[in-house]
Coordinates of N, CA, C and O and ligand atoms in Angstrom, one line a residue:
M532 N 0.9 -1.2 0.0 CA 0.0 0.0 0.0 C 0.9 1.3 0.0 O 1.8 1.3 0.7
T533 N 0.5 2.2 -0.8 CA 1.3 3.5 -0.8 C 0.4 4.5 0.0 O -0.7 4.3 0.3
A534 N 1.1 5.6 0.3 CA 0.4 6.6 1.1 C -0.9 7.1 0.4 O -1.9 7.5 1.0
L535 N -0.8 7.1 -1.0 CA -2.0 7.6 -1.7 C -3.2 6.7 -1.5 O -4.3 7.2 -1.6
D536 N -3.0 5.5 -1.2 CA -4.1 4.5 -1.0 C -4.7 4.6 0.4 O -5.7 4.0 0.7
C537 N -4.0 5.2 1.3 CA -4.3 5.1 2.7 C -5.1 6.4 3.2 O -4.6 7.5 3.1
L538 N -6.3 6.1 3.7 CA -7.1 7.2 4.2 C -6.4 8.1 5.2 O -6.4 9.4 5.1
F539 N -5.7 7.5 6.2 CA -5.1 8.3 7.2 C -3.9 9.0 6.7 O -3.6 10.1 7.1
C540 N -3.1 8.4 5.8 CA -2.0 9.1 5.2 C -2.5 10.3 4.4 O -1.9 11.4 4.4
N541 N -3.7 10.2 3.8 CA -4.3 11.3 3.1 C -4.7 12.4 4.0 O -4.6 13.6 3.7
I542 N -5.2 12.1 5.2 CA -5.6 13.1 6.2 C -4.3 13.8 6.7 O -4.3 15.0 6.8
V543 N -3.2 13.0 7.0 CA -2.0 13.5 7.4 C -1.5 14.5 6.4 O -1.0 15.6 6.8
A544 N -1.6 14.2 5.1 CA -1.1 15.1 4.0 C -2.1 16.2 3.7 O -1.8 17.0 2.8
A545 N -3.2 16.3 4.5 CA -4.2 17.3 4.3 C -4.9 17.3 2.9 O -5.4 18.2 2.4
E546 N -4.8 16.1 2.3 CA -5.5 15.8 1.0 C -7.0 15.6 1.3 O -7.9 15.8 0.4
I547 N -7.3 15.1 2.5 CA -8.7 14.9 2.9 C -8.9 15.6 4.2 O -8.0 15.6 5.1
P548 N -9.9 16.5 4.3 CA -10.1 17.3 5.5 C -10.5 16.5 6.7 O -11.1 15.4 6.6
A549 N -10.1 17.0 7.9 CA -10.4 16.4 9.1 C -10.4 17.5 10.2 O -9.8 18.5 10.0
D550 N -11.2 17.2 11.3 CA -11.2 18.2 12.4 C -10.1 17.8 13.3 O -10.2 17.0 14.2
I551 N -8.9 18.5 13.1 CA -7.7 18.1 13.8 C -7.7 18.8 15.2 O -8.0 20.0 15.3
V552 N -7.4 18.0 16.2 CA -7.5 18.5 17.6 C -6.1 18.6 18.2 O -5.9 19.1 19.3
Y553 N -5.1 18.0 17.6 CA -3.7 17.9 18.2 C -2.8 17.6 17.0 O -3.0 16.8 16.1
E554 N -1.6 18.3 17.1 CA -0.6 18.0 16.1 C 0.8 18.1 16.8 O 1.0 19.1 17.5
S555 N 1.7 17.2 16.5 CA 3.1 17.3 16.8 C 3.9 16.9 15.6 O 3.3 16.6 14.6
S556 N 5.2 16.9 15.7 CA 6.0 16.6 14.6 C 5.8 15.2 14.1 O 5.9 14.9 12.9
D557 N 5.4 14.3 15.0 CA 5.3 12.8 14.6 C 3.8 12.3 14.6 O 3.6 11.2 14.1
V558 N 2.9 13.0 15.2 CA 1.6 12.5 15.5 C 0.5 13.6 15.2 O 0.8 14.8 15.4
I559 N -0.6 13.1 14.6 CA -1.8 14.0 14.6 C -3.0 13.3 15.1 O -3.0 12.1 15.1
A560 N -4.0 14.1 15.5 CA -5.2 13.5 16.1 C -6.4 14.3 15.5 O -6.3 15.6 15.4
F561 N -7.5 13.6 15.2 CA -8.6 14.3 14.6 C -9.9 13.6 15.1 O -9.9 12.4 15.5
R562 N -11.0 14.3 15.0 CA -12.3 13.7 15.5 C -12.8 12.6 14.5 O -12.7 12.8 13.3
D563 N -13.2 11.5 15.1 CA -13.7 10.4 14.3 C -15.0 10.8 13.6 O -15.9 11.5 14.2
I564 N -15.2 10.4 12.3 CA -16.3 10.8 11.5 C -17.6 10.1 12.0 O -18.7 10.6 11.7
N565 N -17.5 9.0 12.8 CA -18.6 8.2 13.3 C -18.4 8.0 14.8 O -18.1 6.9 15.2
P566 N -18.6 9.1 15.5 CA -18.2 9.0 17.0 C -19.0 8.0 17.8 O -20.2 8.0 17.7
Q567 N -18.3 7.3 18.6 CA -18.9 6.3 19.5 C -19.0 6.8 21.0 O -19.4 6.0 21.9
A568 N -18.7 8.1 21.2 CA -18.8 8.7 22.5 C -18.9 10.2 22.2 O -18.6 10.7 21.1
P569 N -19.3 11.0 23.3 CA -19.3 12.4 23.1 C -18.0 13.0 22.5 O -18.1 13.9 21.7
T570 N -16.9 12.5 23.0 CA -15.6 12.8 22.3 C -15.0 11.5 21.8 O -14.9 10.5 22.6
H571 N -14.7 11.5 20.5 CA -14.1 10.3 19.9 C -13.0 10.8 19.0 O -13.3 11.4 17.9
V572 N -11.8 10.7 19.4 CA -10.6 11.2 18.6 C -9.8 10.0 18.2 O -9.6 9.0 18.9
V573 N -9.2 10.1 17.0 CA -8.3 9.1 16.4 C -6.9 9.7 16.4 O -6.7 10.8 15.8
I574 N -6.0 9.0 17.0 CA -4.6 9.5 17.1 C -3.7 8.6 16.3 O -3.7 7.4 16.5
V575 N -3.0 9.3 15.3 CA -2.2 8.5 14.4 C -0.8 9.0 14.2 O -0.5 10.2 14.3
P576 N 0.2 8.1 14.0 CA 1.5 8.5 13.6 C 1.5 9.1 12.2 O 0.7 8.6 11.4
R577 N 2.2 10.1 12.0 CA 2.3 10.7 10.6 C 2.8 9.7 9.6 O 2.4 9.6 8.4
R578 N 3.7 8.8 10.1 CA 4.3 7.8 9.2 C 3.4 6.6 9.1 O 2.8 6.2 10.1
H579 N 3.3 6.0 8.0 CA 2.4 4.9 7.7 C 2.9 3.6 8.4 O 4.0 3.1 8.0
I580 N 2.1 3.0 9.3 CA 2.4 1.7 9.9 C 1.0 1.0 9.8 O 0.0 1.6 10.3
A581 N 0.9 -0.1 9.2 CA -0.4 -0.7 8.9 C -1.1 -1.2 10.1 O -2.3 -0.9 10.3
T582 N -0.5 -2.1 10.9 CA -1.1 -2.7 12.0 C -0.1 -2.8 13.2 O 1.1 -2.6 13.0
I583 N -0.6 -3.2 14.4 CA 0.3 -3.4 15.5 C 1.3 -4.5 15.1 O 2.5 -4.4 15.5
N584 N 0.9 -5.5 14.3 CA 1.8 -6.6 13.9 C 3.0 -6.1 13.1 O 4.0 -6.8 13.0
D585 N 2.9 -4.9 12.5 CA 3.9 -4.4 11.6 C 4.9 -3.5 12.4 O 5.8 -2.9 11.8
L586 N 4.7 -3.3 13.7 CA 5.6 -2.5 14.5 C 6.9 -3.1 14.6 O 7.1 -4.3 14.8
E587 N 8.0 -2.3 14.5 CA 9.3 -2.7 14.7 C 9.7 -2.3 16.2 O 9.1 -1.3 16.7
N588 N 10.7 -2.9 16.8 CA 11.2 -2.5 18.1 C 11.5 -1.0 18.1 O 11.3 -0.3 19.1
S589 N 12.0 -0.5 17.0 CA 12.4 0.9 16.9 C 11.2 1.8 16.9 O 11.4 3.1 16.9
D590 N 10.0 1.3 16.8 CA 8.8 2.1 16.8 C 8.3 2.4 18.2 O 7.3 3.1 18.4
A591 N 9.0 1.9 19.3 CA 8.6 2.1 20.6 C 8.3 3.6 20.9 O 7.3 3.9 21.6
E592 N 9.2 4.5 20.5 CA 9.0 5.9 20.8 C 7.7 6.5 20.2 O 7.0 7.2 20.8
I593 N 7.4 6.1 18.9 CA 6.2 6.6 18.3 C 4.9 6.1 19.0 O 3.9 6.8 19.2
V594 N 5.0 4.8 19.4 CA 3.8 4.2 20.1 C 3.6 5.0 21.4 O 2.5 5.3 21.8
G595 N 4.7 5.3 22.1 CA 4.6 6.1 23.3 C 4.0 7.4 23.1 O 3.2 7.9 23.9
Q596 N 4.4 8.0 22.0 CA 3.9 9.4 21.7 C 2.3 9.3 21.4 O 1.7 10.3 21.7
L597 N 1.8 8.2 20.9 CA 0.4 8.1 20.7 C -0.3 8.2 22.1 O -1.3 8.9 22.3
F598 N 0.2 7.6 23.1 CA -0.4 7.6 24.4 C -0.2 8.9 25.1 O -1.1 9.4 25.8
L599 N 0.9 9.6 24.9 CA 1.1 10.9 25.5 C 0.2 11.9 24.8 O -0.3 12.8 25.5
A600 N -0.1 11.7 23.5 CA -1.1 12.6 22.9 C -2.5 12.3 23.5 O -3.2 13.3 23.8
A601 N -2.8 11.1 23.8 CA -4.1 10.7 24.4 C -4.2 11.4 25.8 O -5.3 12.0 26.1
R602 N -3.2 11.4 26.5 CA -3.1 12.0 27.8 C -3.4 13.5 27.7 O -4.3 14.1 28.4
D603 N -2.8 14.2 26.8 CA -3.0 15.6 26.6 C -4.4 16.0 26.1 O -5.0 16.9 26.5
I604 N -4.9 15.2 25.1 CA -6.2 15.5 24.6 C -7.3 15.2 25.6 O -8.2 16.0 25.7
A605 N -7.1 14.2 26.4 CA -8.1 13.9 27.5 C -8.2 15.1 28.4 O -9.2 15.5 28.9
S606 N -7.0 15.7 28.7 CA -7.0 16.8 29.6 C -7.6 18.0 28.9 O -8.5 18.7 29.5
Q607 N -7.3 18.2 27.6 CA -7.8 19.3 26.8 C -9.4 19.2 26.8 O -10.1 20.2 26.8
E608 N -9.9 18.0 26.6 CA -11.3 17.8 26.4 C -12.1 17.8 27.7 O -13.3 17.7 27.8
G609 N -11.3 17.7 28.9 CA -11.9 17.9 30.2 C -12.4 16.6 30.9 O -13.1 16.7 31.9
F610 N -12.0 15.4 30.4 CA -12.4 14.2 31.0 C -11.3 13.4 31.6 O -11.5 12.2 31.9
A611 N -10.1 14.0 31.7 CA -8.9 13.2 32.2 C -9.2 12.6 33.6 O -8.9 11.4 33.9
K612 N -9.8 13.4 34.5 CA -10.0 12.9 35.9 C -11.2 11.9 35.9 O -11.1 10.9 36.6
D613 N -12.3 12.2 35.2 CA -13.4 11.3 35.2 C -13.1 9.9 34.7 O -13.5 8.9 35.2
G614 N -12.3 9.9 33.6 CA -11.9 8.7 33.0 C -12.2 8.6 31.5 O -13.1 9.3 31.0
Y615 N -11.6 7.7 30.8 CA -11.8 7.6 29.4 C -11.2 6.3 28.9 O -10.6 5.6 29.7
R616 N -11.4 6.0 27.6 CA -10.9 4.7 27.1 C -10.0 5.0 25.9 O -10.3 5.8 25.1
V617 N -8.9 4.2 25.8 CA -8.1 4.2 24.6 C -8.1 2.8 24.1 O -8.0 1.8 24.9
T618 N -8.2 2.6 22.8 CA -8.3 1.3 22.2 C -7.5 1.3 20.8 O -7.6 2.3 20.1
M619 N -6.8 0.3 20.6 CA -6.3 0.1 19.2 C -6.7 -1.3 18.7 O -6.4 -2.3 19.3
N620 N -7.4 -1.3 17.6 CA -7.9 -2.6 17.0 C -6.8 -3.1 16.1 O -6.2 -2.3 15.4
C621 N -6.6 -4.4 16.1 CA -5.6 -5.0 15.2 C -6.3 -6.1 14.3 O -6.7 -7.1 14.9
N622 N -6.4 -5.8 13.0 CA -6.8 -6.8 12.0 C -8.3 -7.1 12.2 O -9.1 -6.6 13.0
A623 N -8.8 -8.1 11.4 CA -10.2 -8.3 11.2 C -11.0 -8.7 12.4 O -12.1 -8.1 12.7
A624 N -10.5 -9.6 13.2 CA -11.2 -10.0 14.4 C -11.5 -8.9 15.4 O -12.5 -9.0 16.1
A625 N -10.7 -7.9 15.4 CA -10.9 -6.8 16.3 C -11.7 -5.7 15.6 O -12.0 -4.7 16.3
G626 N -11.9 -5.8 14.4 CA -12.7 -4.8 13.7 C -11.9 -3.6 13.1 O -12.4 -2.6 12.8
Q627 N -10.6 -3.8 12.9 CA -9.8 -2.8 12.2 C -10.3 -2.6 10.8 O -10.4 -3.6 10.1
T628 N -10.6 -1.3 10.5 CA -11.0 -1.1 9.1 C -10.1 -0.1 8.3 O -10.1 -0.1 7.1
V629 N -9.3 0.6 9.1 CA -8.3 1.5 8.4 C -6.9 1.0 8.8 O -6.6 0.9 10.0
F630 N -6.1 0.6 7.8 CA -4.9 -0.1 8.0 C -3.7 0.9 8.1 O -2.8 0.8 7.3
H631 N -3.8 1.8 9.0 CA -2.8 2.7 9.4 C -3.0 2.9 10.9 O -4.1 3.3 11.3
I632 N -2.1 2.4 11.7 CA -2.4 2.3 13.2 C -2.9 3.6 13.8 O -2.5 4.7 13.4
H633 N -3.9 3.4 14.7 CA -4.5 4.6 15.3 C -5.0 4.2 16.7 O -5.6 3.1 16.8
L634 N -4.8 5.1 17.6 CA -5.4 4.9 18.9 C -6.7 5.7 19.0 O -6.8 6.9 18.7
H635 N -7.8 5.0 19.3 CA -9.1 5.6 19.6 C -9.0 6.2 21.0 O -8.7 5.5 21.9
L636 N -9.4 7.4 21.1 CA -9.6 8.0 22.5 C -11.1 8.4 22.6 O -11.6 9.2 21.8
L637 N -11.7 7.7 23.5 CA -13.2 7.9 23.7 C -13.4 8.5 25.1 O -12.9 8.0 26.1
G638 N -14.2 9.5 25.2 CA -14.5 10.1 26.5 C -15.8 10.8 26.5 O -16.5 11.0 25.5
G639 N -16.3 11.2 27.8 CA -17.5 12.0 27.9 C -18.7 11.1 28.3 O -19.8 11.6 28.3
R640 N -18.5 9.8 28.5 CA -19.6 8.9 29.0 C -18.9 7.8 29.7 O -17.7 7.7 29.7
N641 N -19.7 6.9 30.4 CA -19.2 5.7 31.0 C -19.1 4.6 30.0 O -19.9 4.5 29.1
F642 N -18.1 3.7 30.2 CA -17.9 2.6 29.3 C -18.0 1.3 30.1 O -17.6 1.2 31.3
S643 N -18.6 0.3 29.5 CA -18.7 -1.0 30.1 C -17.5 -1.9 29.8 O -16.7 -1.6 28.8
W644 N -17.4 -2.9 30.6 CA -16.3 -3.9 30.4 C -16.9 -5.3 30.6 O -17.6 -5.4 31.6
P645 N -16.7 -6.3 29.8 CA -15.8 -6.3 28.6 C -16.5 -5.5 27.5 O -17.7 -5.4 27.4
P646 N -15.6 -5.0 26.5 CA -16.2 -4.3 25.4 C -16.8 -5.3 24.4 O -16.5 -6.5 24.5
G647 N -17.6 -4.9 23.5 CA -18.3 -5.8 22.6 C -17.3 -6.4 21.6 O -16.2 -6.0 21.4
Ligands
LIG627 P1 -10.9 1.0 13.1 O1 -12.2 0.4 12.8 O2 -9.9 0.8 12.0 O3 -10.3 0.7 14.4 O4 -11.1 2.6 13.1 C1 -11.2 3.4 12.0 C2 -12.0 4.6 12.4 O5 -11.8 5.6 11.4 C3 -13.5 4.4 12.6 O6 -13.9 4.7 13.9 C4 -14.1 5.3 11.6 O7 -15.3 5.9 12.0 C5 -13.0 6.3 11.3 N1 -13.1 6.9 10.0 C6 -13.3 6.3 8.8 N2 -13.2 7.1 7.8 C7 -13.0 8.4 8.3 C8 -12.8 9.7 7.7 O8 -12.9 9.9 6.5 N3 -12.6 10.7 8.6 C9 -12.5 10.5 10.0 N4 -12.3 11.6 10.7 N5 -12.7 9.3 10.5 C10 -12.9 8.2 9.7
LIG628 ZN1 -1.2 5.4 6.1

């Protein structure tokens, strides 16, 4: 897959518009088009990585940055103290539909466990 074929690479490149809530040199985050909570943000590395299975050991830093972005956005959105959920789906059984890794950040309501 090339960047041109990937929806989130196109959002990173600003070829497709998105409601961006956070940007750093390596990470961007934008509101999910089909929100599953009052706040539903998708946090992605600017560099294309298809799934968790494709991570290299040298990607540890970028994975950490996704979580640090989640921490900052949760605070920005006002639900850091109440609580929130972060999820990363991997491949078909987990329901991954966009093959560019992304951390879902969901907040603004209560969540049940186990998830569906
Ligand atoms: P996945 O199912 O791969 O874990 O998550 C993909 C997410 O991307 C879904 O929650 C879906 O609603 C979101 N999504 C799909 N297409 C677009 C789009 O064009 N713009 C935005 N902002 N989100 C999208
Ligand atoms: Zn991509």
